[in-house]
XYZ file of C-alpha atoms in Angstrom:
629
model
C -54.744 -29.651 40.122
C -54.384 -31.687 37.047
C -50.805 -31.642 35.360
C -50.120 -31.438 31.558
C -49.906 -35.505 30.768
C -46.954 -36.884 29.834
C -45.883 -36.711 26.468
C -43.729 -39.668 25.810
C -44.968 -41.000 22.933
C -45.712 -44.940 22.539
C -43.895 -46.364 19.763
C -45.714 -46.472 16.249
C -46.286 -50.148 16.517
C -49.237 -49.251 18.541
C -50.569 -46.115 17.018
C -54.021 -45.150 18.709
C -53.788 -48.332 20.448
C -54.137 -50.273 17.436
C -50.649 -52.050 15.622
C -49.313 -50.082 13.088
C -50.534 -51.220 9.660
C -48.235 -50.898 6.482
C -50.833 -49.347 3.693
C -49.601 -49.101 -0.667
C -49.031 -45.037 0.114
C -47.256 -45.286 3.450
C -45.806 -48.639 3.617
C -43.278 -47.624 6.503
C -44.559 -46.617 9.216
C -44.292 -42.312 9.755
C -41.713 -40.920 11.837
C -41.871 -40.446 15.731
C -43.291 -37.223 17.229
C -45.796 -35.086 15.855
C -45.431 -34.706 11.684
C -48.019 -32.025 11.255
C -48.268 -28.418 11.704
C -51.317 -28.849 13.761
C -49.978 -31.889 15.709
C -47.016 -29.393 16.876
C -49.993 -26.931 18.105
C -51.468 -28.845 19.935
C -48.591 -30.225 21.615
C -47.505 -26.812 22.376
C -50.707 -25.183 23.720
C -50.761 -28.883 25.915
C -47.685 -28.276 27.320
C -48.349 -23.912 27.960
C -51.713 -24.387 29.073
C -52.677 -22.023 26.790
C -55.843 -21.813 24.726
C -55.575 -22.628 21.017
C -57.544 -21.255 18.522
C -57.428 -21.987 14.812
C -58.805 -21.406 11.871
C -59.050 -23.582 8.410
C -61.017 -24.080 5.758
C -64.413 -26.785 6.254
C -62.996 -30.391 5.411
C -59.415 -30.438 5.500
C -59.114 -32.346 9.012
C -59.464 -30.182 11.727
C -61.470 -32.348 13.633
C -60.011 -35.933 12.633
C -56.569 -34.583 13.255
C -57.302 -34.351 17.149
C -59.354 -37.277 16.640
C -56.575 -39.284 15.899
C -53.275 -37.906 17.243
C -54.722 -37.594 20.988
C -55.129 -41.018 21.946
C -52.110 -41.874 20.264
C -49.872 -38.889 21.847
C -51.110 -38.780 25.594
C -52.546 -42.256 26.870
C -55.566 -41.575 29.415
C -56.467 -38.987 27.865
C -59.945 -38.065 27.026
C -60.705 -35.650 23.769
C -64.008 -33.823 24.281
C -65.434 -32.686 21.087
C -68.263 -30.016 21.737
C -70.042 -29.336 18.589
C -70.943 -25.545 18.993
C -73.234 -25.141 16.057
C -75.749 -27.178 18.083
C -75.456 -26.137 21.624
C -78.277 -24.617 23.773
C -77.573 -22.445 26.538
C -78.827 -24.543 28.661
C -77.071 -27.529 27.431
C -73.657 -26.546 28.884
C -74.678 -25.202 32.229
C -77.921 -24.766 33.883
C -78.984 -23.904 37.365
C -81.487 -26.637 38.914
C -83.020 -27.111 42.026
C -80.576 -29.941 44.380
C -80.971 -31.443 47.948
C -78.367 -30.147 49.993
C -76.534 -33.147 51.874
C -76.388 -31.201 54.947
C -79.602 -29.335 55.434
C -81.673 -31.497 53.891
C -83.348 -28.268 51.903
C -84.116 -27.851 48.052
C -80.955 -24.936 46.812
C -79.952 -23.595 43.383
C -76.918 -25.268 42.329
C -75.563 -24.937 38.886
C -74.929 -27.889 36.804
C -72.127 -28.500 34.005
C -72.627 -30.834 31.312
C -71.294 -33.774 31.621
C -68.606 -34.378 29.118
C -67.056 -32.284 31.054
C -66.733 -34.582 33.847
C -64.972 -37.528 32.383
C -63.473 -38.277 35.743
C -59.891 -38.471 33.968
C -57.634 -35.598 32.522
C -59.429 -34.899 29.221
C -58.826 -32.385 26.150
C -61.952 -30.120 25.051
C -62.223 -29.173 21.237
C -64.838 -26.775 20.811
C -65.314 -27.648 17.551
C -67.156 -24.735 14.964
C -67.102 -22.115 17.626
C -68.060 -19.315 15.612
C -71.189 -20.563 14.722
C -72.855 -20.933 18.397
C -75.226 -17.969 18.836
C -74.923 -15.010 20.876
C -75.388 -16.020 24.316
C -73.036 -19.903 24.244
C -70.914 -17.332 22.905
C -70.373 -15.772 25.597
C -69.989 -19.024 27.841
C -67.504 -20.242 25.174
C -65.500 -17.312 25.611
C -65.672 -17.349 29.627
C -64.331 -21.074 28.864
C -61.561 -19.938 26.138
C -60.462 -16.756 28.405
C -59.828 -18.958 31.725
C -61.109 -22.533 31.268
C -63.980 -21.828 33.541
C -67.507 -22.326 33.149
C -69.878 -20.911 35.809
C -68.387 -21.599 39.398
C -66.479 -24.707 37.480
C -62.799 -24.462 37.030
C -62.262 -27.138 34.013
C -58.951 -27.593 35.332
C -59.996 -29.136 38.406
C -62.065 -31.052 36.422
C -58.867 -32.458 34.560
C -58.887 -30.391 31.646
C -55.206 -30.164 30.350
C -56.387 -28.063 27.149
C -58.698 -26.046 25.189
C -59.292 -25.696 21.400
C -61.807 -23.268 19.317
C -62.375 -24.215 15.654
C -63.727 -22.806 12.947
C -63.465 -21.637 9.315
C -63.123 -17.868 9.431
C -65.040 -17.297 6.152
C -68.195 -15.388 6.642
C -69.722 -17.398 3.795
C -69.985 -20.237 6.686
C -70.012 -18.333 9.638
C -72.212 -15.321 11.185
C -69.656 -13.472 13.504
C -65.714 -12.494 14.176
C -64.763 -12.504 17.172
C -63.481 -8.804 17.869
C -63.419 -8.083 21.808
C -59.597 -7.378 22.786
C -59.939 -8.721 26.038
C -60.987 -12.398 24.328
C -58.778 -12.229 21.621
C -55.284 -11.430 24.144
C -56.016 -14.992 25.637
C -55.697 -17.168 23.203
C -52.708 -18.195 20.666
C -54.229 -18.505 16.930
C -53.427 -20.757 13.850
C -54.305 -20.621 10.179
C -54.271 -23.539 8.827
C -54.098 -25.210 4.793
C -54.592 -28.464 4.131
C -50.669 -29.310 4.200
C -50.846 -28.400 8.052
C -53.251 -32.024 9.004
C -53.229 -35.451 8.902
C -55.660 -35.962 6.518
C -53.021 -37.922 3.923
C -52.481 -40.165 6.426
C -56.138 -40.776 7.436
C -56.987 -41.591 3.630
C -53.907 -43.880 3.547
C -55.264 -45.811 6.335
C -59.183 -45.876 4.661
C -57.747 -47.400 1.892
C -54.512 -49.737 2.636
C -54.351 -51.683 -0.443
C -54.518 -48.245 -3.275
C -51.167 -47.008 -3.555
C -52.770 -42.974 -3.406
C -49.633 -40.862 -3.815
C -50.741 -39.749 -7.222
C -53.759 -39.186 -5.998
C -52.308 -36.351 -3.259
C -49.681 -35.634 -6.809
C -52.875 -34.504 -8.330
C -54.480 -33.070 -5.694
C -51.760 -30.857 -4.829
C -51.102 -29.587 -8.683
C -54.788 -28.264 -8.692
C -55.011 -24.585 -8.266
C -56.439 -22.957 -4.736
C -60.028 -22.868 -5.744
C -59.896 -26.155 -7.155
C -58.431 -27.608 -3.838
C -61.178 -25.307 -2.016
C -63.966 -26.887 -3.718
C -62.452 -30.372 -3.524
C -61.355 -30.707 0.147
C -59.680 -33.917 1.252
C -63.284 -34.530 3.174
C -65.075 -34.228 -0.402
C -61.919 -36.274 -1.563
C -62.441 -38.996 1.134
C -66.296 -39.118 -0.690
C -65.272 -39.228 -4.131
C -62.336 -42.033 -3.359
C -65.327 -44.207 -1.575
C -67.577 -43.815 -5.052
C -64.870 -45.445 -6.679
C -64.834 -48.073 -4.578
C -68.100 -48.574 -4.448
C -68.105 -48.693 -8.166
C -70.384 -45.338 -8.447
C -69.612 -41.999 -10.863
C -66.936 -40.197 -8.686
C -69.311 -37.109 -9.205
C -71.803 -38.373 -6.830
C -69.215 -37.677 -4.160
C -69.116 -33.579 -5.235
C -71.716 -32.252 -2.927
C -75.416 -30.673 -4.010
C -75.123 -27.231 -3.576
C -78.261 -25.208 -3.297
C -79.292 -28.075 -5.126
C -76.861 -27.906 -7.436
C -73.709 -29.955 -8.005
C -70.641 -28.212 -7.286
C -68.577 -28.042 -10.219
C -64.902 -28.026 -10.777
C -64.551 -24.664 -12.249
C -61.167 -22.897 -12.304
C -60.859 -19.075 -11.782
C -60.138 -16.639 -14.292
C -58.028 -13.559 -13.091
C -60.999 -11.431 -13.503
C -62.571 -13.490 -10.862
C -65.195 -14.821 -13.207
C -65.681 -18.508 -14.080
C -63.091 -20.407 -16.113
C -62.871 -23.916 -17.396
C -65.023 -26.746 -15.738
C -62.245 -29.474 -14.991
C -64.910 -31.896 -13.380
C -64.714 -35.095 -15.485
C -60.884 -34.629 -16.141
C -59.708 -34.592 -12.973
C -62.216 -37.379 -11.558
C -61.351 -38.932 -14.737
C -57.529 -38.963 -13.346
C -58.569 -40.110 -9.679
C -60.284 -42.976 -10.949
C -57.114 -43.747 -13.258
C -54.761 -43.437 -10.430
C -56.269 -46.020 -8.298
C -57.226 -48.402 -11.119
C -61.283 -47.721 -10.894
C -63.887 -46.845 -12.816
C -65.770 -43.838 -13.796
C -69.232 -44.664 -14.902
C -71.489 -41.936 -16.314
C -74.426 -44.047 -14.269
C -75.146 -47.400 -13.075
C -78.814 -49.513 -13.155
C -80.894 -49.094 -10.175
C -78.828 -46.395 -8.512
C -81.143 -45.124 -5.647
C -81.435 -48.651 -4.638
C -77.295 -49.654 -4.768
C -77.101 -46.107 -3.319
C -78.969 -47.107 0.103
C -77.767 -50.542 0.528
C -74.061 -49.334 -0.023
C -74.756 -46.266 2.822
C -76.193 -49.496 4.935
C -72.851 -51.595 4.245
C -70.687 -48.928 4.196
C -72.384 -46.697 6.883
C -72.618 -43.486 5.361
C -74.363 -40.525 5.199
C -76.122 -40.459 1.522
C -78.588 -37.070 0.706
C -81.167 -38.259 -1.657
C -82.527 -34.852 -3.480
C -85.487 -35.493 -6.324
C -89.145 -33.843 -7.389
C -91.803 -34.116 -5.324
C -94.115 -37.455 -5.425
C -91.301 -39.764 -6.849
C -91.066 -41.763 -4.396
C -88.079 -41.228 -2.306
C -89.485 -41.892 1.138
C -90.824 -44.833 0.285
C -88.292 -46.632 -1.395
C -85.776 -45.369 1.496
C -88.213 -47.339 3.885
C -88.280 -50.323 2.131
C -84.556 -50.836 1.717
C -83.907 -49.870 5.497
C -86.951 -52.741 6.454
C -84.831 -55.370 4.385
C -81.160 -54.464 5.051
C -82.148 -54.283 9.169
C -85.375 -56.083 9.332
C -86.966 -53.195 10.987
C -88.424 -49.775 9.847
C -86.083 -46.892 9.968
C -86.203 -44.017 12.438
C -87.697 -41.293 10.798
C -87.847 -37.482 11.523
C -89.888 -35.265 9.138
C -87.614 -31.670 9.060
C -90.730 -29.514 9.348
C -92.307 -30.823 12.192
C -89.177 -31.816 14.282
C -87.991 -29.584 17.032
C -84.711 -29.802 18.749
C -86.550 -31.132 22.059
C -87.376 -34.261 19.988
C -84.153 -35.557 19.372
C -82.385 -34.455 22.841
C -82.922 -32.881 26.109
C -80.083 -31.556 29.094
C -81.519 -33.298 32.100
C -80.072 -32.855 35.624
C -78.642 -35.804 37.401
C -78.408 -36.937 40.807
C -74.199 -36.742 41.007
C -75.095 -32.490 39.955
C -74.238 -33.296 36.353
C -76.114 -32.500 33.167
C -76.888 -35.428 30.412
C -78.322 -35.186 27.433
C -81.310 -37.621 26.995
C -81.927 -39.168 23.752
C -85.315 -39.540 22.110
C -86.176 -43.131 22.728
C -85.399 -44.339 19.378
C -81.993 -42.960 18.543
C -81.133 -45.467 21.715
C -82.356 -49.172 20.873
C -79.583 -50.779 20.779
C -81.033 -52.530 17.468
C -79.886 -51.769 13.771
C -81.392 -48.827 13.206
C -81.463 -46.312 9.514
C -82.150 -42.767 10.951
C -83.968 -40.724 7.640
C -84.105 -37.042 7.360
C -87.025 -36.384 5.429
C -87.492 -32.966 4.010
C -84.102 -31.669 4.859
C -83.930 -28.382 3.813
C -87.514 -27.513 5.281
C -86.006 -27.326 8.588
C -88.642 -26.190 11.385
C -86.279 -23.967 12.188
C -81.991 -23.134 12.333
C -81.479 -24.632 16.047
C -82.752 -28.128 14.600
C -81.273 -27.971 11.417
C -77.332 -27.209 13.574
C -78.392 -30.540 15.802
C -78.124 -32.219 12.548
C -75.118 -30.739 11.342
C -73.029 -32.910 13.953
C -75.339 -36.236 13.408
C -74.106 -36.174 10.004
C -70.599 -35.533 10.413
C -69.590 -37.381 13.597
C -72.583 -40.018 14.118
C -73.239 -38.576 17.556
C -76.007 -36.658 19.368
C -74.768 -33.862 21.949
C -71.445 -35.683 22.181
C -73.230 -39.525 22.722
C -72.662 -41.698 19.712
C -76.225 -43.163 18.762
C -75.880 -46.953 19.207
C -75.952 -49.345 16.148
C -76.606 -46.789 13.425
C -76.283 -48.002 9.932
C -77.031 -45.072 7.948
C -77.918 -42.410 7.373
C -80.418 -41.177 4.373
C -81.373 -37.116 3.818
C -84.227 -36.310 1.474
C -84.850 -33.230 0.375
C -86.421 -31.463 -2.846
C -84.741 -28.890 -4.862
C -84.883 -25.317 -4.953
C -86.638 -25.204 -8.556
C -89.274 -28.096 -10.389
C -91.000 -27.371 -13.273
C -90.299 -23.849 -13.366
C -91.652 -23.122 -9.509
C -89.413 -22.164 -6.679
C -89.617 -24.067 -3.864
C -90.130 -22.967 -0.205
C -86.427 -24.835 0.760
C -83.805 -23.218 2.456
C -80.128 -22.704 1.302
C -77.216 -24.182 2.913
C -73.230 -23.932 2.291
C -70.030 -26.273 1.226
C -69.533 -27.302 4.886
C -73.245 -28.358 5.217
C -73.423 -30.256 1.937
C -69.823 -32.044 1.918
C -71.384 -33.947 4.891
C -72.831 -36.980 2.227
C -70.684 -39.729 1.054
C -73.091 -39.324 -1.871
C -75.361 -36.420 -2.853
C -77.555 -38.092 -5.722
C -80.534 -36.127 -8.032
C -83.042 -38.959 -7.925
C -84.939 -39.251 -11.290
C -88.463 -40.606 -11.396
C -87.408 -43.251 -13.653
C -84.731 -44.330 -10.913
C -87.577 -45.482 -8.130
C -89.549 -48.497 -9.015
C -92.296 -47.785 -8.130
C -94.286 -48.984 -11.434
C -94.122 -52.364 -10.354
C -95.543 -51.689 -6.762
C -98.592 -49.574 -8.372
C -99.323 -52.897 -10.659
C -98.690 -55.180 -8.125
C -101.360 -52.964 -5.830
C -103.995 -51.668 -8.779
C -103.513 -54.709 -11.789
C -104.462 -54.016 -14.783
C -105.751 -50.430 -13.868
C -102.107 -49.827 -12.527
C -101.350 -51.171 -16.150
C -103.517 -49.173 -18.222
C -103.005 -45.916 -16.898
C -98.807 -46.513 -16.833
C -99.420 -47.275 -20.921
C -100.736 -43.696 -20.953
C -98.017 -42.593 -18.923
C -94.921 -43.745 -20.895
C -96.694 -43.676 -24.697
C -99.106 -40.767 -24.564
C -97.304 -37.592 -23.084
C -94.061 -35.932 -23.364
C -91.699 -36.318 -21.573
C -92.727 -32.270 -19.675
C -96.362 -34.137 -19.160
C -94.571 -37.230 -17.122
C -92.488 -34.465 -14.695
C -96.094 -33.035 -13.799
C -97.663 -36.735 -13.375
C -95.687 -37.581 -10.358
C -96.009 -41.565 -9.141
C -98.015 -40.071 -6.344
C -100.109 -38.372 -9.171
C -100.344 -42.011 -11.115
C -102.045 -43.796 -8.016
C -104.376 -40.776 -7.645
C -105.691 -41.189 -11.046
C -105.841 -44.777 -10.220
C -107.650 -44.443 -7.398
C -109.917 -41.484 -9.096
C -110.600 -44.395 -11.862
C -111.908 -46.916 -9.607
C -114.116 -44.564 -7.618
C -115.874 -43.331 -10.709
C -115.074 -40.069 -9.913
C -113.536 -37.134 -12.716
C -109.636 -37.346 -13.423
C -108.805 -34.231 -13.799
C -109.316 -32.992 -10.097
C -106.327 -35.970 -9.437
C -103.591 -33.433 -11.202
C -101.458 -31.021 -9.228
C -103.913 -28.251 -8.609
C -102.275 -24.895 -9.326
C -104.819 -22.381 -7.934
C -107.434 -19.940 -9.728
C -108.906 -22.961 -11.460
C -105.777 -23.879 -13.174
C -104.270 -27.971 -13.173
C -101.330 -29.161 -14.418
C -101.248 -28.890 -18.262
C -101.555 -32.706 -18.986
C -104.212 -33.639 -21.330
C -106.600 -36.605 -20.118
C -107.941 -37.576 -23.065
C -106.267 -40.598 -24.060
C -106.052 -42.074 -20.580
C -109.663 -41.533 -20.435
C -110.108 -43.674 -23.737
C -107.944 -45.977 -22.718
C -109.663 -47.256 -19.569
C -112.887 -46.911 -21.100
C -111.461 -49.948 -23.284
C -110.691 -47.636 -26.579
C -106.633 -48.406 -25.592
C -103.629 -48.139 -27.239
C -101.311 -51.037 -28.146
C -99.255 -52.583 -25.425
C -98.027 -55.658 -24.422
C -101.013 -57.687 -23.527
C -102.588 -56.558 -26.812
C -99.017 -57.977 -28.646
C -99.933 -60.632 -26.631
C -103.622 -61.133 -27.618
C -103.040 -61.348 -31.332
C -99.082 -63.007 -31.250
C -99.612 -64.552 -34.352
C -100.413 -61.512 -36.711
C -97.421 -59.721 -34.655
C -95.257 -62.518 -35.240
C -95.922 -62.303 -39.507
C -95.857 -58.422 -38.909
C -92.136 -58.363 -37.497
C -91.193 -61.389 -39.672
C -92.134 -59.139 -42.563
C -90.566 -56.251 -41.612
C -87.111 -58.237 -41.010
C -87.623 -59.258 -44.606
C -88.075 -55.531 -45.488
C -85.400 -54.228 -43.846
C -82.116 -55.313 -41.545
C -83.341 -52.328 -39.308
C -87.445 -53.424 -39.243
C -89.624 -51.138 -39.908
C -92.092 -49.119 -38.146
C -93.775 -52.042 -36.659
C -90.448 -53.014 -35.351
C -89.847 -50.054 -33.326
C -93.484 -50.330 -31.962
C -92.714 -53.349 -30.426
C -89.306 -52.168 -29.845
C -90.836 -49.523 -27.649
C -93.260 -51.386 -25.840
C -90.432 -54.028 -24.662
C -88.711 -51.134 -23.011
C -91.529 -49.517 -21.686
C -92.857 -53.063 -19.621
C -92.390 -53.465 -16.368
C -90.731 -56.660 -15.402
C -93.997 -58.600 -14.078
C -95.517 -57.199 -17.296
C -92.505 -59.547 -19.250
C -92.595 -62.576 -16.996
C -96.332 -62.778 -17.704
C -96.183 -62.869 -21.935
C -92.793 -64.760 -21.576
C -93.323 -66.957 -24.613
C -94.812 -64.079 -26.435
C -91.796 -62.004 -26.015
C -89.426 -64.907 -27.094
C -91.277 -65.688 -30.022
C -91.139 -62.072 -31.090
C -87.610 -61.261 -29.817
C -85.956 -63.207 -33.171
C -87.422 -60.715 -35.421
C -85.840 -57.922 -33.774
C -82.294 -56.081 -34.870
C -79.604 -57.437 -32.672
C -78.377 -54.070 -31.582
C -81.937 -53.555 -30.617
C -82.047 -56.826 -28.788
C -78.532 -55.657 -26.815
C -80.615 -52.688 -25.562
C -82.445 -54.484 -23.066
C -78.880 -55.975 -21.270
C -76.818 -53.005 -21.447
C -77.262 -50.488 -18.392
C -80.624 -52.243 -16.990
C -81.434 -53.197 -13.586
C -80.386 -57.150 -12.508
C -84.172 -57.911 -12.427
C -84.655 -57.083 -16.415
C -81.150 -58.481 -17.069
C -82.465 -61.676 -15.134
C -85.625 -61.346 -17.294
C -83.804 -60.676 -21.010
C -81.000 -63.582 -20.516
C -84.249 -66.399 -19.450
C -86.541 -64.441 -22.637
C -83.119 -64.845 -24.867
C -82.684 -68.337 -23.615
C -86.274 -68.920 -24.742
C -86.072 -67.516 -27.956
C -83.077 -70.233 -28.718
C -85.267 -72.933 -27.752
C -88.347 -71.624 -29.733
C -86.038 -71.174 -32.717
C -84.660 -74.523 -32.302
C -88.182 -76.530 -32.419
C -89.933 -78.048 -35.340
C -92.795 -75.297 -36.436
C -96.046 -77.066 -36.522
């Protein structure tokens, strides 16, 4: 039977197997032994053979604690993480029909998965064990009470210990465990934050930021502050500021919401909102920025989870254009399309199956495309419409630890959730909820604006001058509550409405008892019946009367006048093609206008319009420097 293994420690110099690394926080190496309160725990129920069970709050290290100090304290050892949230009855142990060596005949012979077979002395963390349902409940426990499982003793097996854990709250979890006869076998630990490793872990994610005023700060915050900003949410805020994002991406969407820093009034009832001060003082503290936005961001948002290899959620209306613009950045940062899963239509049989194997173990078989070996983005699209709650757990440890029923998924890049919120335009939406330990999975939880995706350019590019004509209407001729209910999938309907000769109106979002969205057509219907508005081909058309106009009006006044903001406006509004096409007309124009309007178009744009204004502004020089004829 399989001994405790020896817990001689190897010298720091080769923590984990890898050579200790001096980092700004933790430039000597930490002392020998175990240095946590949890590290002591484990050693303890090791070395007892007793089952340890302990309880924490989501995010504070639970996991990465074992993660880390296991290899590092007992060599040849195996850590077995089962994620409980996910499993299946039938993916621990299963009865299946077996040859028997001897007879030759077809017998019942029950199967074990097979992590728990490593074939060397291994340590099982059964990791969220509160949140399994009833009946893996009940195999957990067999496993917690006496490390069996069926007619398998794990110790035979070369299990040297066991681990349950969870966060006790009931806002996470669905059950207490409340038999006697469970709860006598088992020693039990609370944990804080202080009590794991996660100081260290940061330290060694970012080596060259000194971060001890970072953990100063941290640890000054009050207990719900430090609640809602757990060193995991931490770890996602610290990796916005090196990405150069707003640290708030990094605060998770809560029921579609962002969680806020709010403190706690005695009363219980909401207090101050500390958000932007105290990301204000993490960026500070390690010398980074905190931008209130940056140009392009669902675009820098995917390639960075591609570099990077994060988990990003992507959460905007319906019809904007999320999917798409997901696809196209996963085609160019792997050269292949992504592997997508629609939430709705996705059981848990599609992305893995328990299978028996010939050596009477049980394996969980991938879907097909979770194992190419190739780059691969795996999308989530309509996250919270899961098909149902067994699918929606599988996902739970995807997103977290990057593996499927314990097998890592080869050559995964990313990760990219998309999901709509729980209200647009006034209308619930049929998504579910979810809690802080489900959202704080995302390095970045982003509210996608229509205005982020660019998908203007592809509807020109695809309709011409239609495209053009009815994106005029669009930005000049509604409000800004008439845009929200003319979605880009809208846009290319009325496009497409247009071309067939066929009414406009039965393109808008159709609300039921004869009612569309309130957007009036008129002007879109009198502009592509050639009665149109002014844009920039029609500046374009008559360049010389616009070019005395503006002159004029710079004469008038050093702020133009209303013909200066007309133009003004319709600069802005162009898409980039739009401006490469009229490039000498915008030049000539562009030295009538205010400079501070003129700064506008380099200040917070995209790279492609800030490529675009410095070759117009370049123009405008040379135009200004030539003879007039």
């Amino acid at each position: 039977m399989p001994t405790a293994p020896t817990k001689s420690r190897p010298p720091l110099a080769d923590r984990g197997g890898r050579q200790w690394k001096a980092t700004a926080t933790y430039p000597d190496a930490p002392e020998a032994g175990p240095t946590t309160r949890l590290e002591k725990f484990i050693d303890a129920m090791i070395a007892m053979g007793q089952t340890g069970q302990i309880f924490g709050e989501h995010g504070i290290g639970k996991t990465s604690t074992f993660v880390s100090y296991i290899p590092s304290r007992y060599p040849g050892t195996e850590l077995v993480i089962v994620p409980a949230a996910n499993l299946t009855p039938d993916d621990l142990l299963v009865n299946a029909p077996v040859r028997d060596d001897r007879t030759g005949e077809l017998a019942l012979r029950q199967l074990v998965m097979r992590q728990l077979v490593p074939g060397k002395p291994f340590v099982l963390l059964i990791d969220d064990s509160l949140q399994a349902g009833s009946t893996v409940q009940s195999q957990l426990m067999q496993i917690a009470c006496d490390w069996h499982l069926g007619e398998y003793d794990l110790r035979a097996l070369g299990c040297v210990g066991v681990f349950l854990t969870d966060n006790e709250s009931l806002a996470e979890t669905s059950v207490r465990r409340s038999d006697l006869a469970i709860l006598d076998r088992m020693v039990t630990l609370k944990l804080t934050a202080n009590d794991t490793a996660w100081r260290l872990a940061l330290a060694e994610r970012y080596p060259d930021w000194d971060l001890r005023e970072v953990f100063r700060q941290w640890a000054s915050l009050s207990p719900k502050l430090r609640h809602l900003l757990s060193p995991r949410t931490l770890q996602h805020v610290l990796d916005c500021a090196r990405a150069g994002f707003p640290l708030t991406w990094g605060l998770p969407l809560l029921n579609g919401s962002r969680l806020a820093l709010v403190e706690e009034r005695p009363d219980g009832e909401p207090g101050r909102d500390r958000t932007a001060e105290v990301l204000d003082d993490i960026a500070r503290s390690v010398g980074a920025s905190n931008p209130s936005t940056v140009a392009d961001p669902v675009r820098r948002i995917l390639r960075a989870a591609m570099t990077h290899r994060w988990a990003v959620l992507l959460q905007g209306p319906p019809g904007c254009g999320k999917t798409e613009i997901t696809k196209q950045i996963a085609r160019e940062e792997t050269g292949r399309e992504p592997v997508y899963f629609s939430l709705p239509v996705t059981n848990v049989e599609d992305l893995c199956v328990p299978v028996p194997t010939p050596d009477g173990a049980l394996d969980a078989m991938l879907a097909r495309t979770l194992l190419d070996p190739e780059p691969k983005v795996l999308v989530w699209d309509e996250y919270n419409r899961p098909k149902d709650k067994a699918t929606f757990a599988k996902l739970m440890e995807v997103t977290q630890e990057w593996t499927l029923a314990g097998r890592p998924i080869p050559n995964l890049r990313a990760q990219v959730a998309l999901q709509n919120p729980p209200y647009h335009l006034g209308r619930k939406m049929l998504v579910s909820s979810n809690n802080v330990a489900q959202a704080s999975r995302f390095t970045i939880s982003y509210e996608v604006r229509p205005e982020d995706i660019p998908a203007n350019e592809w509807l020109i590019s695809t309709y011409g001058e239609t495209a053009e004509t009815v994106l005029d209407w669009w930005k000049n001729d509604i409000d800004d509550e008439g845009r929200d209910w003319v979605t880009k999938r809208t846009l290319e309907r009325l496009i497409k409405l247009h071309r067939a000769d066929m009414p406009l109106q039965s393109g808008l979002i159709y609300l039921g008892d004869g009612e569309f969205a309130p957007v009036p057509l008129t002007a879109l219907e009198a502009r592509l019946a050639g009665r149109r508005g002014t844009g920039l081909a029609d500046i374009a058309a008559d360049l010389p009367g616009w070019d005395a106009r503006l002159a004029a009006a710079a004469e008038e006044s050093a702020e133009g006048t209303d013909d200066t903001d007309l133009v003004h406006q319709v600069f802005s509004n162009a898409e980039v093609s739009q401006l490469e096409r009229h490039l000498d007309a915008v030049a000539r124009l562009l030295r009538h206008l205010p400079p501070k309007l003129r700064a506008t178009y380099l200040v917070g744009q995209t790279p492609e319009r800030q490529r675009f204004w410095v070759s117009a502004l370049a123009r405008m020089a040379e135009l200004s420097a030539a003879p007039r004829s």
